Amino acid sequence: MWKTILRRVLIMIPELIVLSILVFLLAKAMPGDPFSGSINPKTSPAQLHRLMAANGLFDPWYVQYWHWVVNLFHGKLGMSYEYQMPVINLIKQRGLNTLWLATFTMILTYAIGLPLGIFAGKHEGKWQDTIIRVFNYITMSVPFFVVLVIGIWIFGYALGWFPTSGSISPNANGMGETILSRLGHIILPGLLGALFGTVNIVQYLRSQVIDAKHSAFVKTAVAKGVPEKDIYRHHIFRNSLLPIAAFAGYSITGLLAGSIFTEMIFSYPGMGQLFLNAVNYRDYTVITTLVLLYGFLNLMGTLISDIVLSIVDPRIRVE
Amino acid sequence: MAYDFNARDELSDADLLELSKEAENEATPSTIKVMMSEFKVDKIALVSAGFIVFFIVAVILGSFFINVPHIMETDLMGYYAKPFSNYILGADASGRPIFSQLVVGSRNSILIAIGLTAISSTFGVVYGLVSGYYGGYVDLAMQRVYDFMMIIPMLMTIIVIVTIIPNYNAITLTLLLSLFYWMGTSRLIRSSTLAESQKDYVAASKVSGTSNLKIIFREILPNIASLIIVDTTLSFAENIGVETGLSYLGFGLPDGTPSLGTLISNANDPNNITQYWWTWLPAAFEIILLCLAISYVGQVLRRTADASQRRGS
C-alpha cells in the first residue's frame, strides 16, 4: 500500500523535471527577451547587452535553467509585460475565477452523471437505457467548442437567459447579489461542460450496476428480502463510489483544456482566457507560468486518482 | 458430412468444390463479412457511411472548381449578403461567399483529420504493440513516456509551438498534432497485445523460432485488426474536432486558408452570432452531422468486433 504510494510519488519527480525543462526550452525558443517591456527608444544596444549579461542571459542553458528553477521555488515568476504586474498576482486573481468554474462544473458533472449511470444500469436494455446511451453517444461525438458556441447562441443571445460575458455583473452590490451574479455567469458554461463530461461516469457506473446485479452477493440480499432501494444504496452504489470519486483527478486534465475554450467563448476572465491573451500579446512570462501550472495540476490530478484507485483496488498495487 | 479421406482418388472436382464451400460456411466468418452483414441490418449505419463517403468525395471534387485566392478576396458588394440571394449561403463581413469557404474549408479540415488519424493511429498501434509484446523494462520505459505525454497540457503546448514556428502550413500542422494524439490508441493496443501475447499460438510461435517482429506484425496484428479499425474510426471523429478547435481559437490553419474552425469563429463577433447567423451556423451544423455520422459508424463497428453484441447474423 505505502509502497505503491511512495513509488507513484517518486515517478512524479522525473516527470516534473522533464516538464519544467520542456517549458523552459519552449520559453527560450520564443522570440524576444524579458526586457522587451521595460526598454524604451533611448536604451542603447550596449545597455541592453549589459542588462542581459547581468541577468545571466548569456550563460549556458543549464545554468539559466537552474536559476529559473530556483526563482520558481522562491515564487519569483517574473513580471507580466502586458499587465505590468507580477505574474503570481495575476494568476492568483484569474486562477480563482477558473477554480470557481471548474469546481462548479465538476459538482454538476457528478450530480448529473451519478443518477444517470445508476438509472441506465437499473433499466438495462429498456427504453430509458437507450435514451441515455443516445445521449452519451452525442456528447462523446460532438466537439466541445461547437456545443459551447451553439449553447451561447441559443441560451445566451437568442433566449437571453444567461449573461454572455464576464464573471460578475458590475451592478452587483452586497454579498447576496455578488454570489448570485457570479453563479449566474457560470451556470451556462458549467452546465454545458457537465452535460458533455458525464460520459465516463455514466458508462462506468452503468456497467458496475449491471455487473453487481448479476453477482452473488446481490442475489443473496434479494433472497433475504432486502428492499430494492437499500440494495442499490448499500450494496451496489457503495462499491462503485470510490472509483467514481477517483475519476475526479483524471478529469482535471479535461476541465483545464476545456477551460481554454469555455473562457474564450464566454469571455470569462480566468486562466484560459489569460493564456490566449498572453499568446496574442507575446507575454512570455505569463505563458510559461501557465503551461507549467497546468502541467503541474494535471500531474497532481493523476497522482491523486492513481493513489485513490490503488487504495480501492488491491489488484493494481505493486508488491 | 462424413467423408472417407482415405478414398481420396475418387474425389471429383465437384466434390472438392462442395467440400471447400462447406468448410467456408462452417468457419468463423471474416471480419469484413461480419461488418457487411451488420451494416445490412442497421440502416442508419448504412446511411451514415454513405453520407460520409459522399460528403468527402463531394467536397474534394467540389473544391477543384473553386479558386481559393479569389474567394478569399474582400468584395464590398457582398457585405453580409443574405443567403439565397446572389450567394447561395450568403457572405461574411468581407463579402466572401460562405458556401465556397465551406466547401474548401471542409476539404482542408477533413484532409487534415484523415492525415492526423493515419499518422497518429499508425504510431499508436506500433507503440502499443511493441510495448505490450516485449513487456518488462521496454514496457516500463515506454509507459513512462506515455505517462509524461498524458500530463503535458497538450492544447497549450500546441498553441505555443504554433506561435514559435515561423512558417507553417497544413502539413506541418498535421505532423505537429500527430505528436500529441497517439496516446489513446497506444494504451488500447497495448492492453490487448498484453492479453494476446499470453495466448498459446504466440508461445508456440516463439518456441518454433519465429522472429519477434514476425510474431508482432504477422500474427498478433491481424488478430487485433478489428479493434484497430474501430479505434481508428472513433479517433477520426475526434480528430475532426482537433484542427477545427485550434483554427477556431486562431492557432490552426494560417489566415487565407479556409477551415471549418475559422468559419465557426465568425460567431465570436456578437453581431454575427445574433444577426448574421449564416456566417457560422452552417459550418457548426456540418461538424455536428459529420462527427455524429462517423461516430455512429464507429459504434456499429465496435458492435461487430464484439460478437456478443452483434445484431446481424
PDB file of C-alpha atoms in Angstrom, chain A residues 145-146 148-153 157 164 264-267, chain B residues 80 92 248 260-284:
ATOM      1  CA  PHE A 145     -16.335  24.082 -28.665  1.00  0.00           C
ATOM      2  CA  VAL A 146     -19.162  23.673 -31.199  1.00  0.00           C
ATOM      3  CA  LEU A 148     -20.431  25.905 -26.435  1.00  0.00           C
ATOM      4  CA  VAL A 149     -20.982  28.147 -29.454  1.00  0.00           C
ATOM      5  CA  ILE A 150     -24.425  26.700 -30.133  1.00  0.00           C
ATOM      6  CA  GLY A 151     -25.226  26.896 -26.410  1.00  0.00           C
ATOM      7  CA  ILE A 152     -24.289  30.559 -26.022  1.00  0.00           C
ATOM      8  CA  TRP A 153     -26.201  31.335 -29.215  1.00  0.00           C
ATOM      9  CA  TYR A 157     -28.215  35.516 -27.184  1.00  0.00           C
ATOM     10  CA  THR A 164     -22.773  36.058 -22.405  1.00  0.00           C
ATOM     11  CA  MET A 264     -12.811  32.331 -24.674  1.00  0.00           C
ATOM     12  CA  ILE A 265     -16.404  31.770 -25.789  1.00  0.00           C
ATOM     13  CA  PHE A 266     -17.955  33.180 -22.614  1.00  0.00           C
ATOM     14  CA  SER A 267     -15.318  35.949 -22.276  1.00  0.00           C
TER      15      SER A 267
ATOM     16  CA  TYR B  80     -23.165  40.449 -45.349  1.00  0.00           C
ATOM     17  CA  ASP B  92     -19.410  37.370 -44.460  1.00  0.00           C
ATOM     18  CA  TYR B 248     -11.405  28.293 -34.074  1.00  0.00           C
ATOM     19  CA  LEU B 260     -14.449  24.819 -40.666  1.00  0.00           C
ATOM     20  CA  GLY B 261     -12.956  26.178 -37.446  1.00  0.00           C
ATOM     21  CA  THR B 262     -12.290  29.659 -38.810  1.00  0.00           C
ATOM     22  CA  LEU B 263     -15.832  29.736 -40.194  1.00  0.00           C
ATOM     23  CA  ILE B 264     -17.258  28.934 -36.771  1.00  0.00           C
ATOM     24  CA  SER B 265     -15.019  31.597 -35.244  1.00  0.00           C
ATOM     25  CA  ASN B 266     -17.176  34.138 -37.086  1.00  0.00           C
ATOM     26  CA  ALA B 267     -19.505  33.525 -34.140  1.00  0.00           C
ATOM     27  CA  ASN B 268     -17.032  35.291 -31.835  1.00  0.00           C
ATOM     28  CA  ASP B 269     -18.446  38.578 -33.078  1.00  0.00           C
ATOM     29  CA  PRO B 270     -21.693  39.235 -31.178  1.00  0.00           C
ATOM     30  CA  ASN B 271     -23.163  40.832 -34.330  1.00  0.00           C
ATOM     31  CA  ASN B 272     -22.525  37.710 -36.352  1.00  0.00           C
ATOM     32  CA  ILE B 273     -23.895  35.345 -33.757  1.00  0.00           C
ATOM     33  CA  THR B 274     -27.168  37.239 -33.418  1.00  0.00           C
ATOM     34  CA  GLN B 275     -27.869  38.806 -36.817  1.00  0.00           C
ATOM     35  CA  TYR B 276     -25.720  37.138 -39.433  1.00  0.00           C
ATOM     36  CA  TRP B 277     -26.246  33.517 -38.460  1.00  0.00           C
ATOM     37  CA  TRP B 278     -25.352  32.224 -41.925  1.00  0.00           C
ATOM     38  CA  THR B 279     -21.699  33.190 -41.444  1.00  0.00           C
ATOM     39  CA  TRP B 280     -21.085  30.460 -38.853  1.00  0.00           C
ATOM     40  CA  LEU B 281     -24.095  28.210 -38.315  1.00  0.00           C
ATOM     41  CA  PRO B 282     -23.725  26.049 -41.473  1.00  0.00           C
ATOM     42  CA  ALA B 283     -20.153  25.139 -40.515  1.00  0.00           C
ATOM     43  CA  ALA B 284     -21.236  24.270 -36.965  1.00  0.00           C
TER      44      ALA B 284
END
